[in-house]
Coordinates of C-alpha atoms and ligand atoms in Angstrom, one line a residue:
X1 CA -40.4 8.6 17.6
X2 CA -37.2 9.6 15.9
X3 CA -35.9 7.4 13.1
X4 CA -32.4 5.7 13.8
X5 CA -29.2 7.9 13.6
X6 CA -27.5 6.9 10.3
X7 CA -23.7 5.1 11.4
X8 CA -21.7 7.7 10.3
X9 CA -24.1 10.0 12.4
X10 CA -23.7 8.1 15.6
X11 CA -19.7 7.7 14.8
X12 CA -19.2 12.0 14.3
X13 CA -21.9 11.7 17.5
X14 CA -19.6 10.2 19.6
X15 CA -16.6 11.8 18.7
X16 CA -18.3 15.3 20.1
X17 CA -17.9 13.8 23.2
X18 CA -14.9 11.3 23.3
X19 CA -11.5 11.3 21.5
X20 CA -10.0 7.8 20.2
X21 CA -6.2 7.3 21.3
X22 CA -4.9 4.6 18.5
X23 CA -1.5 3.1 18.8
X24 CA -0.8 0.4 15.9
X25 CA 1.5 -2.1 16.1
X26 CA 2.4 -3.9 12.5
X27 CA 4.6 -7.6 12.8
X28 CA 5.9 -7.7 8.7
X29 CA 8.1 -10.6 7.3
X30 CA 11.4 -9.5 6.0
X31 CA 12.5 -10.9 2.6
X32 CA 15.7 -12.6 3.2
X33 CA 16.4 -15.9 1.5
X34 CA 17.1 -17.8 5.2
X35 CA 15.4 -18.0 8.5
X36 CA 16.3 -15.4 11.1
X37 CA 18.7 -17.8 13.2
X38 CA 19.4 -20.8 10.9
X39 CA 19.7 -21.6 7.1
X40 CA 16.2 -22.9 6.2
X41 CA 15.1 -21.2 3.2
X42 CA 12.1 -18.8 3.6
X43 CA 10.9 -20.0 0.1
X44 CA 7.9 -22.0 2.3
X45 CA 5.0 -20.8 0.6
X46 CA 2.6 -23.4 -0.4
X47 CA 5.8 -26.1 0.9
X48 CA 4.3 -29.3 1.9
X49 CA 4.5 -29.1 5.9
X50 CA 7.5 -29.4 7.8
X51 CA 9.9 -29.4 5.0
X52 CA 11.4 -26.3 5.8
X53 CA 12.9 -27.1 9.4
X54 CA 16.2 -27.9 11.1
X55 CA 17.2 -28.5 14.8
X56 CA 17.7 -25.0 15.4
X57 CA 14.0 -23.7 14.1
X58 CA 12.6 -26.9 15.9
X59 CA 14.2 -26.2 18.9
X60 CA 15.9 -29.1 19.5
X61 CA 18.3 -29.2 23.0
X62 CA 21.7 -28.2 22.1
X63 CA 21.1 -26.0 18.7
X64 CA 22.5 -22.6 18.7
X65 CA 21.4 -20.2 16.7
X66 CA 23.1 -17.6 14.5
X67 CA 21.8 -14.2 13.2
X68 CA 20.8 -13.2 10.0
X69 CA 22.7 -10.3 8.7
X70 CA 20.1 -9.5 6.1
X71 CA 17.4 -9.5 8.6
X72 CA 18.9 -6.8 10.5
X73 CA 20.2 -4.4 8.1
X74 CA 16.4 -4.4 7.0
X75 CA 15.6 -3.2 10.0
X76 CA 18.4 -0.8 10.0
X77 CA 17.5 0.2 6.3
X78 CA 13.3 0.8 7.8
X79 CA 15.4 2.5 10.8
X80 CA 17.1 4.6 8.9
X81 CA 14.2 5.6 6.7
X82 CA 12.1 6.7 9.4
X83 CA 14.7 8.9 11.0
X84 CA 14.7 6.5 14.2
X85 CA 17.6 6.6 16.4
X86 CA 19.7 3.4 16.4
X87 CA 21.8 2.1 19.7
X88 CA 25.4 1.9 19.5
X89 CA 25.0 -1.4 20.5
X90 CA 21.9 -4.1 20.8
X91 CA 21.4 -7.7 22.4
X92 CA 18.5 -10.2 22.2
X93 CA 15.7 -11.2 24.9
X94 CA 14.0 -14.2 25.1
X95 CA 10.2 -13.9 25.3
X96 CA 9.2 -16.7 27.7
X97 CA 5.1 -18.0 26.9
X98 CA 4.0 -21.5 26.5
X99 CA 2.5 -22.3 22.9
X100 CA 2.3 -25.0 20.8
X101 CA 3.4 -23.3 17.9
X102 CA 6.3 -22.5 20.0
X103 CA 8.7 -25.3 20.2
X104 CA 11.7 -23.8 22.5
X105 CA 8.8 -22.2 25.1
X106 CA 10.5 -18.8 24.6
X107 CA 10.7 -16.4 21.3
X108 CA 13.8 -14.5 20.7
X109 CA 13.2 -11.4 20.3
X110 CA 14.4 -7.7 22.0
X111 CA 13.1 -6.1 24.7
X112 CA 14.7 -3.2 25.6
X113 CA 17.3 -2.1 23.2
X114 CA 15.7 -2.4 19.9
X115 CA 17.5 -1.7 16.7
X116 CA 15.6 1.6 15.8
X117 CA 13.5 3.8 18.2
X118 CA 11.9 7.0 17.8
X119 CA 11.5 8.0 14.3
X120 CA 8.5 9.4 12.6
X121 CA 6.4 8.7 9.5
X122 CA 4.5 11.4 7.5
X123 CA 1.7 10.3 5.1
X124 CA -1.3 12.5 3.5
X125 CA -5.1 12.0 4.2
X126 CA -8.1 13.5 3.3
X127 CA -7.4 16.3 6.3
X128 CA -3.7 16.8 5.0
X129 CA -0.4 15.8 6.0
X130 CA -0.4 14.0 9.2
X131 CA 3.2 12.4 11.2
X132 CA 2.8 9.5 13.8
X133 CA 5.6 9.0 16.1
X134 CA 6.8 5.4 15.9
X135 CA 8.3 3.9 18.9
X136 CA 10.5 1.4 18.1
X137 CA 11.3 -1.2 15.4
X138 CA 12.7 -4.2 17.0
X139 CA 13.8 -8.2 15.2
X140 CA 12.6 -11.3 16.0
X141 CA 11.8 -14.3 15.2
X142 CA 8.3 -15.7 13.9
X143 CA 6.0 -18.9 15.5
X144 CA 5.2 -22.2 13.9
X145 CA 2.0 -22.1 12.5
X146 CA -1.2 -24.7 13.7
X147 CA -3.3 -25.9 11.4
X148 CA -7.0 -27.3 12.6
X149 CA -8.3 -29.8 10.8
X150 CA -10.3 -33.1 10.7
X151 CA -8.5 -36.5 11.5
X152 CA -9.2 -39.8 9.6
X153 CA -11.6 -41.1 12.4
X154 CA -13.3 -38.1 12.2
X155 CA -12.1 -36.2 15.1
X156 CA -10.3 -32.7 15.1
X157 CA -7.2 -32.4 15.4
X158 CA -4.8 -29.7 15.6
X159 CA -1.3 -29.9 13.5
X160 CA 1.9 -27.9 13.6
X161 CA 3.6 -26.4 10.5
X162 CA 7.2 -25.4 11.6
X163 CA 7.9 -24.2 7.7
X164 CA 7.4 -20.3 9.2
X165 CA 8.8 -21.4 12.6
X166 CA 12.4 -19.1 12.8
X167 CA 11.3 -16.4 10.2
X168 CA 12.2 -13.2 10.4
X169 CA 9.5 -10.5 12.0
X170 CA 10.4 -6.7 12.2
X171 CA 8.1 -5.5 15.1
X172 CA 7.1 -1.7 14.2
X173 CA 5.4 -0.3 17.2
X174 CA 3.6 3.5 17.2
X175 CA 3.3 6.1 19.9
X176 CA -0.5 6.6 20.4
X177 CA -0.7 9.4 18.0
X178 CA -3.7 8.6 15.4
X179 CA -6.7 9.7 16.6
X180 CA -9.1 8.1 13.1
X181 CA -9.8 5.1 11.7
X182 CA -8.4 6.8 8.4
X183 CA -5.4 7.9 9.8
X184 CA -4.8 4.1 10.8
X185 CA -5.3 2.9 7.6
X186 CA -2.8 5.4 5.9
X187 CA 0.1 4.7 8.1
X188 CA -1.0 1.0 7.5
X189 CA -0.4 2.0 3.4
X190 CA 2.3 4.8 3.8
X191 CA 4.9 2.0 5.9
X192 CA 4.2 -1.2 3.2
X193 CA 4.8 1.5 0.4
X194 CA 7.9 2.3 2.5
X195 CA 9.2 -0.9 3.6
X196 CA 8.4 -2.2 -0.4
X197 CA 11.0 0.6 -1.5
X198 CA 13.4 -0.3 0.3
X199 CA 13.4 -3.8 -0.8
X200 CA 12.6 -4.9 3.6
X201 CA 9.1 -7.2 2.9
X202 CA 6.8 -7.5 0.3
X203 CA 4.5 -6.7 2.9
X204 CA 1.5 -8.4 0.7
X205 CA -1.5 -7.8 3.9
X206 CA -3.6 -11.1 2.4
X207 CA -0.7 -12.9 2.2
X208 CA 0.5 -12.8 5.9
X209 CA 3.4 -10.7 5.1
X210 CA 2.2 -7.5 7.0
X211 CA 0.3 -8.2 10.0
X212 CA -2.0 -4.8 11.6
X213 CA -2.8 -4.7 15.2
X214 CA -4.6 -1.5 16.6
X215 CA -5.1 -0.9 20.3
X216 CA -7.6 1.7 20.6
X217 CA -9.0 3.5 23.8
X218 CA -11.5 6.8 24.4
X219 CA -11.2 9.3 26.5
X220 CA -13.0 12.6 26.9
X221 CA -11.6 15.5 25.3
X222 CA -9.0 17.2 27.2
X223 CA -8.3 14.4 29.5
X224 CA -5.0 13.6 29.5
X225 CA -5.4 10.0 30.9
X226 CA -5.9 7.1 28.6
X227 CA -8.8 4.9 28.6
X228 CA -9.3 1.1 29.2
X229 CA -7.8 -0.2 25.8
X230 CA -8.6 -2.9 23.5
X231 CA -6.3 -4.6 21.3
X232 CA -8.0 -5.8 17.5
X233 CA -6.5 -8.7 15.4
X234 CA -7.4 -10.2 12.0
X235 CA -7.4 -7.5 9.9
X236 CA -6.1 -8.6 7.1
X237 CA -6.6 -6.0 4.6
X238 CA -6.5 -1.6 4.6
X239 CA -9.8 -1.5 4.4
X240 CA -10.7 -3.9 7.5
X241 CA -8.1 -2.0 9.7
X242 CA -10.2 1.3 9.1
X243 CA -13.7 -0.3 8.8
X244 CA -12.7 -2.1 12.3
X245 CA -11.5 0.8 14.3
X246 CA -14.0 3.0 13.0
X247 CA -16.6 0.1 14.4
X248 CA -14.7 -0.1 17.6
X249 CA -14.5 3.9 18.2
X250 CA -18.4 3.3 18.3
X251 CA -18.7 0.2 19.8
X252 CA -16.9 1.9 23.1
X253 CA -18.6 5.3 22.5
X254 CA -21.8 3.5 23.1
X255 CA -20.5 1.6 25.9
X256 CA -19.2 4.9 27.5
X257 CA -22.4 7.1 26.7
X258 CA -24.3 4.2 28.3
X259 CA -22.4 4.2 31.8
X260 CA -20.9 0.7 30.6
X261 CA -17.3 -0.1 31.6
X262 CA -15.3 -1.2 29.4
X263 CA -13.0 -4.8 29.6
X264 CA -9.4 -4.3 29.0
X265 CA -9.7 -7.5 26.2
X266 CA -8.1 -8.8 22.7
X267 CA -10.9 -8.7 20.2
X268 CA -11.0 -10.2 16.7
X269 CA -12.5 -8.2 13.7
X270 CA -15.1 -10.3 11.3
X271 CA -14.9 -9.1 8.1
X272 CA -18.6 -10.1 6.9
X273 CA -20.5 -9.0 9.9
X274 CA -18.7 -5.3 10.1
X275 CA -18.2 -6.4 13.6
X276 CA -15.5 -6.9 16.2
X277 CA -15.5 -9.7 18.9
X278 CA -14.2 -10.7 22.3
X279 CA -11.2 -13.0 21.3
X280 CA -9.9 -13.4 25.2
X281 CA -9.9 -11.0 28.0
X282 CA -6.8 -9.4 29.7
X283 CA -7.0 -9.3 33.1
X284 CA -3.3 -8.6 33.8
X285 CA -0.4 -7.4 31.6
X286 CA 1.4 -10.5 30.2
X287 CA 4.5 -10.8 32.4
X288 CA 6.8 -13.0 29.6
X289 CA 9.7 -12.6 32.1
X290 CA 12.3 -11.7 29.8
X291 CA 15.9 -12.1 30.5
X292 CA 19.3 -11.8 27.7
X293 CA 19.5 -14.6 25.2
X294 CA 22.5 -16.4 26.2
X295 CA 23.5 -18.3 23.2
X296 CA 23.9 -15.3 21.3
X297 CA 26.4 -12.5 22.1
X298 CA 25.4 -8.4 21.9
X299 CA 25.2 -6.7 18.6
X300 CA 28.1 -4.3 18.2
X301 CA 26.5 -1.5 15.0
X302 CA 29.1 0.2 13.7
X303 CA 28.3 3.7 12.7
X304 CA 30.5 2.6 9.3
X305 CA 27.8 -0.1 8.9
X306 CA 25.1 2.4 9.6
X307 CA 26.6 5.0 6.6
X308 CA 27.1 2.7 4.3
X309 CA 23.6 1.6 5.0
X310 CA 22.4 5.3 4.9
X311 CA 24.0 5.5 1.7
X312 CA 22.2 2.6 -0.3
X313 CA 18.8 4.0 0.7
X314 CA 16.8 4.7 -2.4
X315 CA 15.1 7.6 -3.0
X316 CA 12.0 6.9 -0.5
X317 CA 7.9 7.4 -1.2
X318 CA 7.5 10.7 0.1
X319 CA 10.7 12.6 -1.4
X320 CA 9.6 11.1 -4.8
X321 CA 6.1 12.6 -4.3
X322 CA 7.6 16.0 -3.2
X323 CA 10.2 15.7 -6.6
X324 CA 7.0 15.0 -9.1
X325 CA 5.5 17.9 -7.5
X326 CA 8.2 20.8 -7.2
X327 CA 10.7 19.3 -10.1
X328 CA 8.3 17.7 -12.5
X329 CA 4.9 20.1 -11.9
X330 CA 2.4 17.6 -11.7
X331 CA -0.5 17.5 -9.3
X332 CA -0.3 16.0 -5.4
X333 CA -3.4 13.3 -6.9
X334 CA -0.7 12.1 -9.6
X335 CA 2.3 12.3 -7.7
X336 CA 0.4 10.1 -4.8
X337 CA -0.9 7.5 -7.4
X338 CA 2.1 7.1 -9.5
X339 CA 4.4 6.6 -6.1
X340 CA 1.5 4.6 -4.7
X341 CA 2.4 1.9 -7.6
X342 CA 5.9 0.7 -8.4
X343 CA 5.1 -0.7 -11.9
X344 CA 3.7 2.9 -12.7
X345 CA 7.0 4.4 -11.2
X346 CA 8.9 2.7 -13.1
X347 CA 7.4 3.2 -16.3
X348 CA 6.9 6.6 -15.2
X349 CA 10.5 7.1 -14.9
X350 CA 11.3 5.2 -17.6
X351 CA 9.2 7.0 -20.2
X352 CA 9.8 10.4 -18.9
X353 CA 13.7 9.3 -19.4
X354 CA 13.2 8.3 -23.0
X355 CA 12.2 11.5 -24.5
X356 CA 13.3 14.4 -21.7
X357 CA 11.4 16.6 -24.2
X358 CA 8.4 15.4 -23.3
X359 CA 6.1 17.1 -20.5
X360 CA 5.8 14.8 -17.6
X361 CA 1.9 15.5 -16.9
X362 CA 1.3 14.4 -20.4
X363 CA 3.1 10.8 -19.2
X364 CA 1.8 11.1 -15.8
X365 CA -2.1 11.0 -17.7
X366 CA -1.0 8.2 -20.0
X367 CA 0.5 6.1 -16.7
X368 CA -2.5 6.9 -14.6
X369 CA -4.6 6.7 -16.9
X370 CA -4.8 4.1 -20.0
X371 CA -1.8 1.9 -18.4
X372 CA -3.7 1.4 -14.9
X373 CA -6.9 0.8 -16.7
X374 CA -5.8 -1.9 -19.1
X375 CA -3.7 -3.4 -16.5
X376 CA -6.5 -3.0 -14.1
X377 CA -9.0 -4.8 -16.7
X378 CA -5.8 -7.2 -18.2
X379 CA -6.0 -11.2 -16.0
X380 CA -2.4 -11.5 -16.4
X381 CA 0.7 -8.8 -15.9
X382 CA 1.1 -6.7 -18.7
X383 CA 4.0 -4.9 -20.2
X384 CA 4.3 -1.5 -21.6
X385 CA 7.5 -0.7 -23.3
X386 CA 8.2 2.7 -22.0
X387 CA 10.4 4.4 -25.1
X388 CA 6.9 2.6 -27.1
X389 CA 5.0 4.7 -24.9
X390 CA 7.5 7.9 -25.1
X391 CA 7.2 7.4 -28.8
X392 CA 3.7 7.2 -29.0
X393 CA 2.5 10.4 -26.9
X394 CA 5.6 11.9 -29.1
X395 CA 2.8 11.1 -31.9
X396 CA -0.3 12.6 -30.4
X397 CA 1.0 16.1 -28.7
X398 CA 2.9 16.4 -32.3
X399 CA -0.8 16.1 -33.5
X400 CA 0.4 13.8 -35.7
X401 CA -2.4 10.7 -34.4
X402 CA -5.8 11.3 -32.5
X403 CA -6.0 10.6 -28.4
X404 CA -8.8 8.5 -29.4
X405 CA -6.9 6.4 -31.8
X406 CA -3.6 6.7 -29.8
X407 CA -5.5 4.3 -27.0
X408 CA -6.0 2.3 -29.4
X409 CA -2.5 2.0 -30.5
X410 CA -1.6 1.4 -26.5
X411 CA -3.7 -1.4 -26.4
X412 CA -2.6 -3.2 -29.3
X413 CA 1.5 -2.6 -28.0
X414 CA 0.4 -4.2 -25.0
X415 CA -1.7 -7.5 -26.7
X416 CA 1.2 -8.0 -29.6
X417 CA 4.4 -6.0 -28.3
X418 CA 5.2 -4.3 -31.5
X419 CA 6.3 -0.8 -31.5
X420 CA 3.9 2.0 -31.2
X421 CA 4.8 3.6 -34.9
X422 CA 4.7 0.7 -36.3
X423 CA 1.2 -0.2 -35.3
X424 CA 0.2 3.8 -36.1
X425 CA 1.5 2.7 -39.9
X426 CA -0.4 -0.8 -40.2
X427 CA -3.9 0.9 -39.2
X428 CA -3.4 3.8 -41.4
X429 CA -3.8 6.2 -37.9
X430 CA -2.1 8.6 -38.6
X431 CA -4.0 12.0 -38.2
X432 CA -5.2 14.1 -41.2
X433 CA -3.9 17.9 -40.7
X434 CA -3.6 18.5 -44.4
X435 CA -6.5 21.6 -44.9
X436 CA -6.8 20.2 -48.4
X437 CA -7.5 16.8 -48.1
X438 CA -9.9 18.0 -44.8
X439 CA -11.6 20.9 -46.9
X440 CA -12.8 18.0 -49.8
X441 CA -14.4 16.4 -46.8
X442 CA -15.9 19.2 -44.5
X443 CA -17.7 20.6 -47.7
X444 CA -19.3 17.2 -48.4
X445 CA -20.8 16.8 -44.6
X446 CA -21.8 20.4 -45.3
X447 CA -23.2 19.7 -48.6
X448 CA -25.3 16.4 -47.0
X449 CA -26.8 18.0 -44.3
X450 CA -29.0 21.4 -45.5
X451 CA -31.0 21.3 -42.4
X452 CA -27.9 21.6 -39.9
X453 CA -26.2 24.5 -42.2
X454 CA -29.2 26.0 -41.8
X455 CA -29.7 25.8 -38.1
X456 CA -26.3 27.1 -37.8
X457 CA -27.5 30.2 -39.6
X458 CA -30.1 30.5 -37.1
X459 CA -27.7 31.4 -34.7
X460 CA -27.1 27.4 -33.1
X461 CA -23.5 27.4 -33.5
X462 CA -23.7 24.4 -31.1
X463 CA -24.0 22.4 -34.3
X464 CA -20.4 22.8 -35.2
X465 CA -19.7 20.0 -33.1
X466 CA -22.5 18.1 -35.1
X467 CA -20.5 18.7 -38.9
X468 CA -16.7 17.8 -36.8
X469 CA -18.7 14.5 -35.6
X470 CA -19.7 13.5 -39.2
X471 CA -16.2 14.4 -40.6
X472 CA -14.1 12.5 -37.6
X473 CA -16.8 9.5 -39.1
X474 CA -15.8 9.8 -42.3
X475 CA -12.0 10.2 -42.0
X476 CA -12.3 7.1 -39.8
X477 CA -11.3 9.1 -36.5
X478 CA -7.8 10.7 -38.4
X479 CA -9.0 13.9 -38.8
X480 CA -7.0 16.7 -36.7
X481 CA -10.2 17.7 -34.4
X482 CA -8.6 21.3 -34.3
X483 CA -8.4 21.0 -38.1
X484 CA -11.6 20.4 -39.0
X485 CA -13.7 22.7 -36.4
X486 CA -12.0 25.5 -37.9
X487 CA -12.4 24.6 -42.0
X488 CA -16.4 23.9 -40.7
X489 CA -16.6 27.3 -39.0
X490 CA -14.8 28.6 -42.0
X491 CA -17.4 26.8 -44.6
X492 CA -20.6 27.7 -42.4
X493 CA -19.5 31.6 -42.0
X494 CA -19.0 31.9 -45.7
X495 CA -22.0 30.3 -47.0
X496 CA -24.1 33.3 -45.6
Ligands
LIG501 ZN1 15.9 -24.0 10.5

């Protein structure tokens, strides 16, 4: 009897035999203060129900609705940003379904002329640089939202929330170009990075505010036909979207291997049981019927619109990754997690800004490394001051403080807010370099300790890091390191 095949076994099993073809398609809220096609504010969050609504997001007989500037030039920005192609000119479609959480029975929305199409998006992964054609980017509007929930008498009912009802969705739609579960998840990170810098969505995944839908089909290698696809939902955070694909690849592997044919279905992914499920099956292709929106004319883009657009783009994620490499010198890993974080950006920027003499790895190490740990291990925001901070690695590459006590220093700037050489002063930190004042103290560790001096003279020169130990302890952690290992080694060689 052979013992079990380990998952990621059976997963790199199955891929011998059968490629996955993943197309993603993400729905994310755009931050504009209104609702796409009236003036309800979008501030709803944690609103008591209903109290964000008009006629027109109701969908009452006889409202018209008007379009949301904002809204669309955030799609033109994520258009633009993606090297997408945008139409001369665009109109809106009305989605025709029945739902109760849609009040006028059809969703506007745009069906074939959206407002970007064909751009790309190029993110790293653990196999390198990898581009996923995107198909199209389109506006529309968002659903009411039910909530289930028990009556008075006991008895479930099911309520309507109309607060989201009218928000603005951009649709961002793939080709069906990834091929991993980890390739997924990237794009998933690479576009909320994206659409974050350019100010489109917060795209917060637990929040609702980027929602990540995979389809995902298998085919045999070298088949050009695609396979009977299954769309997952509910995935409502980067690491479900790969841990659910990755579980899907192999639930149809399995299926497939076993001479099983698979149901063209919508299936729902549960976090807890590392398992995807049969939401509804699809027997047919939806057919929402779609026809113009007649209450709202065609949307004339002006290519002046579109360059002064182009223009305000900020720098985006992946030209400020390729700068801190080729301009600044550091590493791809720092470059990735300093761009991955906007905070860090900034007060990257910021501090590299405040002293151009600096060397940007140095404030790269101090960003990623002490200012994402004690933000990471901090309950509330913190702040770091970035001249402080300029200031203070100023103090420790001048040798003038330890690293050691230098962290120290960062974490009492970020508790009180008091500049950095000011705190050095109060604790007395700064380092001892002075060979005099050093010498006094090396010759009393050596004077203390006969045994070690003599070790040292039986060839273990390892204890030189015993005699610098002892004199960090007794200068309270101010002695220059460098300092002191050579006055020990200078001591030591001379007492033979
Ligand atoms: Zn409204």
């Amino acid at each position: 009897m052979t013992a079990p095949a380990k998952p990621a076994d059976r997963l790199a099993d199955i891929l011998d035999r059968w490629e996955p073809v993943i197309g993603i398609e993400v729905h994310c809220q755009l931050r504009t203060a209104s609702k796409m096609f009236c003036a309800c504010s979008t501030a709803y969050d944690g609103a008591a129900p209903n109290t964000h609504v008009c006629p027109v997001c109701l969908g009452l007989p006889g409202s018209l609705p008007v379009i949301n500037r904002q809204a669309v030039e955030h799609v033109l920005l994520a258009g633009l940003a993606i090297g997408a192609e945008i139409p001369p000119a665009t109109r809106w479609d009305r989605k025709n379904y029945f739902y109760p959480d849609l009040p006028k029975g059809y969703q506007i929305s745009q069906y074939d002329l959206p407002l970007a199409s064909r751009g790309t998006l190029t993110f790293g992964t653990s196999a390198g640089l990898f581009t996923v054609g995107i198909t199209r980017a389109h506006l529309e509007e968002d659903t009411a939202k039910l909530v289930h929930a028990t009556g008075p008498d006991g008895s479930k009912v099911s309520l309507v929330d109309f607060n989201r009802s009218g928000a603005p969705l951009m649709e961002i739609v793939t080709d069906p170009d990834v091929r991993t579960a980890e390739q997924a998840r990237r794009y998933a990170e690479e576009l909320q990075l994206l659409l974050r810098s350019i100010g489109a969505s917060d795209a917060d995944m637990e929040r609702g505010q980027m929602r990540v839908e995979a389809n995902v089909s298998l085919r045999p290698h070298g088949s050009e036909t695609f396979g009977t696809r299954v769309e997952i939902k509910n995935m409502n955070s980067f690491r479900s979207v790969e841990r659910a694909i990755a579980h899907e690849i192999e639930r149809q592997g399995a299926a497939l291997d076993a001479g099983q044919a698979l149901v063209q279905e919508t299936r729902g992914w549960n976090e807890d049981r590392g398992e995807t499920y049969r939401m509804r099956i699809k027997e047919t292709s939806d057919d929402y019927r779609y026809f113009p929106e007649p209450d709202l004319p065609p949307l004339h883009l002006d290519p002046a619109w579109l360059d002064r657009l182009r223009e305000a783009l900020p720098e985006l994620p992946a030209a400020r990754r390729e700068r801190y490499q080729s301009t600044l010198g550091l590493p791809a890993a720092d470059a990735t997690v300093l761009v991955g974080d906007s905070d860090a950006t900034r007060l990257f920027e910021a501090t590299v800004a405040a002293d151009a003499g600096l060397d940007p790895k140095q404030v790269a190490n101090w960003v990623t490394g002490e200012y994402l740990r004690l933000r990471h291990e901090a309950s509330d925001p913190i702040e770091v001051v970035p001249a402080e901070l300029a200031a203070l690695i100023r103090l420790v590459v001048d040798g003038s403080i330890s690293r050691t006590n230098a962290k120290e220093v960062l974490e009492l700037h970020v508790a009180s807010g008091d500049p950095t050489r000011s705190i050095v002063a109060a604790r007395g930190f700064q380092q001892i370099s002075d060979t005099g004042a050093l010498g006094a103290a090396v010759d009393e560790v050596i004077a203390a300790n006969p045994a070690a001096v003599a070790d040292y003279k039986a060839g273990k020169v390892e204890v030189v890091g015993f005699f610098v130990g002892q004199v960090m302890k007794a200068t309270r952690g101010q002695a220059n390191a460098a300092v002191v290992q050579a006055a020990v080694r200078e001591r030591l060689d001379a007492e033979g």
